Coordinates of C-alpha atoms in Angstrom, one line a residue:
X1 CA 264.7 -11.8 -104.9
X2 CA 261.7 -10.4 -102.5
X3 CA 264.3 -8.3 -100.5
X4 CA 263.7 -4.7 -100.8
X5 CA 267.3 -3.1 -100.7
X6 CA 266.3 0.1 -99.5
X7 CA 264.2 -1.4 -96.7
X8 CA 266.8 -3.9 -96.4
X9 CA 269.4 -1.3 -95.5
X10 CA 267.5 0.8 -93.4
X11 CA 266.8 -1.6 -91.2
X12 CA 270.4 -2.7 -91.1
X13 CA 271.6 0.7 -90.4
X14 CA 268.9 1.4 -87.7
X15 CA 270.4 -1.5 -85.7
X16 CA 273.6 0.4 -85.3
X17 CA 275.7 -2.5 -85.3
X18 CA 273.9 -4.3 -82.1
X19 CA 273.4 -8.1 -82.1
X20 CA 269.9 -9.4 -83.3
X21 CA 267.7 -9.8 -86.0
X22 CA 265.0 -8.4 -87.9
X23 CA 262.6 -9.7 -90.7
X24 CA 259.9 -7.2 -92.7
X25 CA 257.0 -9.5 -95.2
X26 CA 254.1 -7.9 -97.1
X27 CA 251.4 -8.9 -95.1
X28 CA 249.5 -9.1 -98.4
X29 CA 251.7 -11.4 -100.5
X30 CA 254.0 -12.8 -98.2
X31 CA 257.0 -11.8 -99.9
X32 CA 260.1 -11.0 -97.3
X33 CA 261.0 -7.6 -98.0
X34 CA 263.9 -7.4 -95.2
X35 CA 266.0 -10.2 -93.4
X36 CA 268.7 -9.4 -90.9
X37 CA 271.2 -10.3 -89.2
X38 CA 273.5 -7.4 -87.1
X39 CA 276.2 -7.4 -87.1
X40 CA 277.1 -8.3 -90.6
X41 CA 280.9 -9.0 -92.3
X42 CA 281.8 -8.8 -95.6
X43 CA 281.0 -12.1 -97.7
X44 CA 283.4 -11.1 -100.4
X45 CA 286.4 -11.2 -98.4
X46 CA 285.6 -14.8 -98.3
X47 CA 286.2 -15.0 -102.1
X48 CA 288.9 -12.8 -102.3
X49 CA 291.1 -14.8 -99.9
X50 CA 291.1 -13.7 -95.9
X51 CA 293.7 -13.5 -93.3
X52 CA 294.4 -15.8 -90.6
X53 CA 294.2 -12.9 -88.4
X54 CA 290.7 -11.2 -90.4
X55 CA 289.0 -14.6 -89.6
X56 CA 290.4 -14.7 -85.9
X57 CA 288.9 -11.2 -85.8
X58 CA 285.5 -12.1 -86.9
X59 CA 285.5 -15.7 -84.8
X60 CA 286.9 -13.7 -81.5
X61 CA 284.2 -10.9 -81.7
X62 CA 281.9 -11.2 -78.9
X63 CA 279.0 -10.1 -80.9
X64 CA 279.3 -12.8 -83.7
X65 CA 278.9 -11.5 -86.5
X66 CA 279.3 -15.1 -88.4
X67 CA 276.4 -16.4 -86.5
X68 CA 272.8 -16.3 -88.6
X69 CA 270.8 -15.1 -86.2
X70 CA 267.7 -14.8 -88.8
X71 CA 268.2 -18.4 -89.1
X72 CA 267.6 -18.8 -85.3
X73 CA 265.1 -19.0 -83.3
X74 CA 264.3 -17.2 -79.8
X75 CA 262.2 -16.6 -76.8
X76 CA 259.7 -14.0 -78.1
X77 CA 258.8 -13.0 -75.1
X78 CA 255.5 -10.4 -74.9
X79 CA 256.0 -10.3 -78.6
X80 CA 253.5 -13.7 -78.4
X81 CA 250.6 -12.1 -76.6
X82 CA 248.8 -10.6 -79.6
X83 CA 249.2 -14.5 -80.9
X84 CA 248.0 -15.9 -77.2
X85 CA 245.2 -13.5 -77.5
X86 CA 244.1 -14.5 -81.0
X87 CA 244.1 -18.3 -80.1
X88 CA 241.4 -17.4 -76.5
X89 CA 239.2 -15.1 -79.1
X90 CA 239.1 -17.7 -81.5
X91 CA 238.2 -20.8 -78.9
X92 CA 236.0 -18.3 -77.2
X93 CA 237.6 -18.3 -73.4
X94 CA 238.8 -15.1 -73.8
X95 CA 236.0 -12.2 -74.2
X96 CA 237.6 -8.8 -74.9
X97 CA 235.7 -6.3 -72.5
X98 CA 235.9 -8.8 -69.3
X99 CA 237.6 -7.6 -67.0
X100 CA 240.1 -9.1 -64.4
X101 CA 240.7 -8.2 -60.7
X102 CA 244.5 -8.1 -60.2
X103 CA 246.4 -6.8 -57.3
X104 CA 250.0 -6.4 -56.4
X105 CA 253.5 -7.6 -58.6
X106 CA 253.2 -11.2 -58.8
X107 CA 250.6 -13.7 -58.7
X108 CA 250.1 -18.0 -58.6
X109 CA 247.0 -19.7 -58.9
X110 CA 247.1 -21.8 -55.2
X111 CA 250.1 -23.0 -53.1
X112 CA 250.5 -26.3 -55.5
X113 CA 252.6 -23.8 -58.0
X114 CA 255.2 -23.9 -54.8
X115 CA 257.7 -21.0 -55.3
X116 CA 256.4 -20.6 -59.2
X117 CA 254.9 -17.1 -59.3
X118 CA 254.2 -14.7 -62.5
X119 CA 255.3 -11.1 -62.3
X120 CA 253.9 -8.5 -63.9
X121 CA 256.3 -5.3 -65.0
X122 CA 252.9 -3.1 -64.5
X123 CA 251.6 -3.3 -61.1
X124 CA 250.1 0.2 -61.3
X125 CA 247.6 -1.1 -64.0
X126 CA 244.0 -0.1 -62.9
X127 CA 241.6 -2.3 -62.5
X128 CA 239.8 -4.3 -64.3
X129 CA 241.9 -5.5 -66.5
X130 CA 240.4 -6.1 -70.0
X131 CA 242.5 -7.3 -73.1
X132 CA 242.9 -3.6 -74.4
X133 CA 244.7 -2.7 -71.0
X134 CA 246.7 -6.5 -70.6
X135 CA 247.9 -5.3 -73.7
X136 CA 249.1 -1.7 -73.5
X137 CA 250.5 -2.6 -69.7
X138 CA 251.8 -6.0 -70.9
X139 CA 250.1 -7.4 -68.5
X140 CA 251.5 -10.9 -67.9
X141 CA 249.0 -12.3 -65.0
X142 CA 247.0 -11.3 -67.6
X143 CA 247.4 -13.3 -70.0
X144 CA 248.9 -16.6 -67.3
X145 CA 245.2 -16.4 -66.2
X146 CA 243.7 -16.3 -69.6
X147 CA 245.7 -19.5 -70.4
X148 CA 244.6 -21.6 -67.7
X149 CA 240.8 -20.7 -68.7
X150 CA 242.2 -22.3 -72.2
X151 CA 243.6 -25.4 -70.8
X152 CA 247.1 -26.8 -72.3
X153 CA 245.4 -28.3 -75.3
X154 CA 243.6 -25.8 -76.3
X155 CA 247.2 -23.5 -76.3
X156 CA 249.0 -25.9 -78.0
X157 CA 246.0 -26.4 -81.1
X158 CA 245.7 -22.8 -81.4
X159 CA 250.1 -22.4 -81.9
X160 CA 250.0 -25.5 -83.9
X161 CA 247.6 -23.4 -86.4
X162 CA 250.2 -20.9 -86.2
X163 CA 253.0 -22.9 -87.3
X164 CA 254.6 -24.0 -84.3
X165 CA 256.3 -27.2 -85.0
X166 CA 256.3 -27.3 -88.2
X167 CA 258.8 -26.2 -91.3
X168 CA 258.6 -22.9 -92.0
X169 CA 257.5 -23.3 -95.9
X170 CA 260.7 -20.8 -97.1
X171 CA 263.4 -21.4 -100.3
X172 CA 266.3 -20.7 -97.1
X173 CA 266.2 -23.1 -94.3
X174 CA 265.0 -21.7 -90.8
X175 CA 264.8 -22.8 -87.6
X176 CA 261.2 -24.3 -86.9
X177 CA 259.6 -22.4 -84.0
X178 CA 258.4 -24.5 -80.8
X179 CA 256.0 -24.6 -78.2
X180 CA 258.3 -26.3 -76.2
X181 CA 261.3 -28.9 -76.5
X182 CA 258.8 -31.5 -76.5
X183 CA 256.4 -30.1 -78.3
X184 CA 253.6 -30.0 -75.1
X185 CA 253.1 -28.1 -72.6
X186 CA 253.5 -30.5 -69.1
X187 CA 252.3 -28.3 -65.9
X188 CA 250.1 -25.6 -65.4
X189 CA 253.3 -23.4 -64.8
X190 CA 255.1 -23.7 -68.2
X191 CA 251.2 -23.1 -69.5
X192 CA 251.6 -19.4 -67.8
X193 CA 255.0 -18.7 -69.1
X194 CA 253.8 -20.2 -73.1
X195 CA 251.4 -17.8 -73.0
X196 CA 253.6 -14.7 -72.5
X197 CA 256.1 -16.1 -74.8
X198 CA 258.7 -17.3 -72.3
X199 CA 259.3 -21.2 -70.8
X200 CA 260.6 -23.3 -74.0
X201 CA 259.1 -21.4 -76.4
X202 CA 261.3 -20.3 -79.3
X203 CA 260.4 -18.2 -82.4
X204 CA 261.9 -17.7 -85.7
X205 CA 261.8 -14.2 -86.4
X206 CA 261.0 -14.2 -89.8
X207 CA 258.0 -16.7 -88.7
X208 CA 256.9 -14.0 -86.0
X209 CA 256.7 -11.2 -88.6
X210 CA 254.4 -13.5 -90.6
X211 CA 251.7 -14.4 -88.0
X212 CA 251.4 -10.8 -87.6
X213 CA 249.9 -10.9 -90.7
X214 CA 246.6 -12.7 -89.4
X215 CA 245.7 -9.6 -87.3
X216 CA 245.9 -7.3 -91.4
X217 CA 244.3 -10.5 -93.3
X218 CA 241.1 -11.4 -90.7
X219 CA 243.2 -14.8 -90.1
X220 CA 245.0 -15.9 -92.9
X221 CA 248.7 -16.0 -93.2
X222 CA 250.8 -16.7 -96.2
X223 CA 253.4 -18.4 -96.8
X224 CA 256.7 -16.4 -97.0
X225 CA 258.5 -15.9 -100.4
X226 CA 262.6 -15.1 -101.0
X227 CA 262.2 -15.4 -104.9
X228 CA 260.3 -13.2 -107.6
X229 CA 259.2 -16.1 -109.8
X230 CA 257.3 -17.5 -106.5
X231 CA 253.2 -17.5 -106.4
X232 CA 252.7 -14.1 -104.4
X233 CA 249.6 -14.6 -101.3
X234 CA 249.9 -18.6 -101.1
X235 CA 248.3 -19.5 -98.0
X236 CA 249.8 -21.2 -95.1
X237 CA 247.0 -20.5 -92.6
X238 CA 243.5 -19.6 -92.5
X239 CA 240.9 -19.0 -90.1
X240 CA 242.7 -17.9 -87.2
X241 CA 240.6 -15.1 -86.3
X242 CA 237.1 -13.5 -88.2
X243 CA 237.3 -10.2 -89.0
X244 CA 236.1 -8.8 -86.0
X245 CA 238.8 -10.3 -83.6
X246 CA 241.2 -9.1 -85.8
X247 CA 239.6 -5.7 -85.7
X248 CA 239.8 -6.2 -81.9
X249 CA 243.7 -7.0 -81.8
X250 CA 244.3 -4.0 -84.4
X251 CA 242.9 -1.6 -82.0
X252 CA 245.2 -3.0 -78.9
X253 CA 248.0 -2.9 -80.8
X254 CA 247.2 0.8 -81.8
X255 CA 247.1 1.3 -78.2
X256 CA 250.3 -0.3 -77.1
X257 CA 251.8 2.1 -79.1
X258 CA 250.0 5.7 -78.3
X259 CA 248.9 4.9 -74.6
X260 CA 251.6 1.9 -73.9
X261 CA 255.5 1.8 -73.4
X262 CA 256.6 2.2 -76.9
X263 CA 256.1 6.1 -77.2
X264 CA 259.2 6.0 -79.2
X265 CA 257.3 4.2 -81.9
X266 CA 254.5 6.8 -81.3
X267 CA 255.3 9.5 -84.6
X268 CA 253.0 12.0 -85.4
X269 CA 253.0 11.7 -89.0
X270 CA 252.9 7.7 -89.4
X271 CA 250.3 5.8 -87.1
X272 CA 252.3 3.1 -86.3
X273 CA 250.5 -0.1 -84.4
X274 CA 252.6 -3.4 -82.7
X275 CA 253.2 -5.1 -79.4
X276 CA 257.1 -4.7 -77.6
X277 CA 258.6 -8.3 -76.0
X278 CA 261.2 -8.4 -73.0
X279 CA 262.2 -12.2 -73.1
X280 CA 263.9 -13.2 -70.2
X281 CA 267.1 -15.5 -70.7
X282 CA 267.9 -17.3 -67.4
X283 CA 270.5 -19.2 -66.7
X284 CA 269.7 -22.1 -63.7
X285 CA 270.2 -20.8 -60.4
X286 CA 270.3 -16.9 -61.3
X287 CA 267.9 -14.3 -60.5
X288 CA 268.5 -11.9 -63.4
X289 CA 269.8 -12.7 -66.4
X290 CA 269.9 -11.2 -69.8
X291 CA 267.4 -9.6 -71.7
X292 CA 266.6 -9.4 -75.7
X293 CA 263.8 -6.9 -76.7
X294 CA 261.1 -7.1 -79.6
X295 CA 258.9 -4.8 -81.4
X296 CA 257.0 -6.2 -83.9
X297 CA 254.9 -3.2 -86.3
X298 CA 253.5 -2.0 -88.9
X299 CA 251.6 0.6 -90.3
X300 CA 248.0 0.8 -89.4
X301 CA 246.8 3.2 -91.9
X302 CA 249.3 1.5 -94.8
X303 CA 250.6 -1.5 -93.9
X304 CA 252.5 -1.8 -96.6
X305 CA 255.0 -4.0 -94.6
X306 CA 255.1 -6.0 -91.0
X307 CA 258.5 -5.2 -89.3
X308 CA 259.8 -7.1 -86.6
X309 CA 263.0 -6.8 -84.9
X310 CA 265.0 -8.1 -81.9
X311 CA 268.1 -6.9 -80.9
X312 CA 270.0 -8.7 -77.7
X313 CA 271.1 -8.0 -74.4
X314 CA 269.1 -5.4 -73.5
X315 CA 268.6 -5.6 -70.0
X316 CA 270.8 -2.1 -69.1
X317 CA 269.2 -0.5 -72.3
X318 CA 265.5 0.5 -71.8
X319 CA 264.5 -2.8 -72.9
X320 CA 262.0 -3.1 -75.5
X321 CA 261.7 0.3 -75.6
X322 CA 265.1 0.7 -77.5
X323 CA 263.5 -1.4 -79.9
X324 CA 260.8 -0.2 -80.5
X325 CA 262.9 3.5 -80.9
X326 CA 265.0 1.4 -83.4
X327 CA 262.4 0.4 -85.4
X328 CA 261.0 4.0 -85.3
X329 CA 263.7 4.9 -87.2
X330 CA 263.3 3.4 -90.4
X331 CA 259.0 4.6 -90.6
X332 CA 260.5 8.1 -90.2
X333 CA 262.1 7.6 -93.9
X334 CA 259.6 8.8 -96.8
X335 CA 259.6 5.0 -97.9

């Protein structure tokens, strides 16, 4: 197999035993190098003949550790916006150095969006906001108003070039990632929250560590690998971006981590580039509900891998900063 074992257990261990996932490819051959899912059991007690009371264990654990969550797919949350801002660069609404005027926590475009408003975590962002500074401040009206300029179809093209929809091409069966349940996107409202990775939008995460790889490849991804004997660099997508888009998103994702909220992921001896994701999960009729944080890096100087990683219910934990502190863990190792 592609699975790196060292990688593969340090990013086991760096998840401490928390529920979530994580998924590292070579963003230059597409093999996986990493797939996980925390917390893990022992497989061979399954052989070797388990307890009523072992399986009761492992089926009454809160954290389910039977549960494939690499398999799955989830909100992605921010995590999206480098992919949002690849598809308005590409269609040409979206022009890097224009900036936006925007004022206070939350924003709608007129009185028709009723008691729909986006909120922004960042209200202290200065103005104008360009892409470079939606990006380190995670700037959600950002990006809401970026979409509209795009229009629904032009959303839903660009994540359909990304794989949305479709069958992840992989020798293990994964959850396809969606735009929505229906595929569309059916009010100017579930537009805004596409385009910041929330509404019905799911992602695999093995899927989400591969479109990263459009930003390293000027806008090609390839198709991920689990076996040796597989072609290495076949490719899935092409054309995304041209090379100097991608150059664009490289240097925002640079920033998110030096001037942005993932200073845990900022080391001084690995330069270390990526975007952080707070997906909301709530349920109908509450106000706050739980929260599962992203990080999805690399190195910019040698990217010899693309990590991403979510970990769940981290809404009392720093949020995607833990993440991204998780994650920082296993660049720190002389791999």
């Amino acid at each position: 197999m592609t699975i790196d074992a060292e990688l593969q257990k340090l990013t086991y261990d760096s998840m401490k035993g928390e529920a979530g996932t994580s998924a590292a490819v070579n963003p230059k051959t597409g093999e996986t190098l990493a797939l996980v899912s925390s917390p893990g059991f022992n497989p061979t007690e399954f052989m070797l003949g388990m307890s009523g009371d072992k399986l009761k264990g492992l089926s009454g654990n809160p954290l389910n550790p039977l549960f494939n969550r690499f398999k799955a797919s989830y909100a992605p949350g921010s995590a999206i916006k480098p992919v949002t801002a690849a598809i308005g660069l590409a269609a040409g609404t979206l022009i890097p150095a224009e900036g936006r005027t925007i004022n206070g926590e939350t924003w709608q475009k007129d009185a028709s969006w009723g008691d729909y408003r986006v909120t922004r975590v960042h209200p202290e962002a200065p103005n104008p906001i360009d892409l470079n500074k939606a990006m380190v401040y995670s700037d959600n009206i950002y990006f809401a108003q970026e979409a509209l300029d795009m229009g629904r179809e032009q959303l839903v093209e660009g994540l359909t070039g990304f794989g949305f929809g479709e069958e992840i091409p992989f020798a293990y069966g994964m959850k396809t990632s969606q735009i929505s349940n229906e595929g569309t996107i059916s009010s100017e409202g579930q537009l805004a929250d596409t385009s910041f990775g929330q509404g019905q939008m799911l992602t695999n995460i093995l899927h989400l560590a591969s479109m990263y790889e459009v930003f390293l490849n000027d806008g090609t991804m390839y198709k991920p690998t689990l076996f040796l004997d597989e072609e290495k660099a076949q490719v899935w997508k092409e054309g995304l971006v041209n090379a100097e888009q991608a150059a664009t998103l490289r240097t925002s994702m640079r920033n998110v981590v030096v001037d942005g909220f993932a200073q845990a992921a900022n080391l001084p001896n690995v330069p270390l580039a990526g975007k952080t994701g707070t997906a909301e999960l709530k349920a109908a009729g509450e106000e706050d509900g739980k929260q599962n944080g992203f990080f999805v890096t690399y190195n910019s100087e040698d990217p010899q891998f693309i990590l991403a990683m979510m970990i769940e219910s981290v809404e009392d934990n720093d949020g995607s900063a833990y993440v991204a502190e998780r994650v920082s863990d296993i660049f720190k190792y002389d791999y």
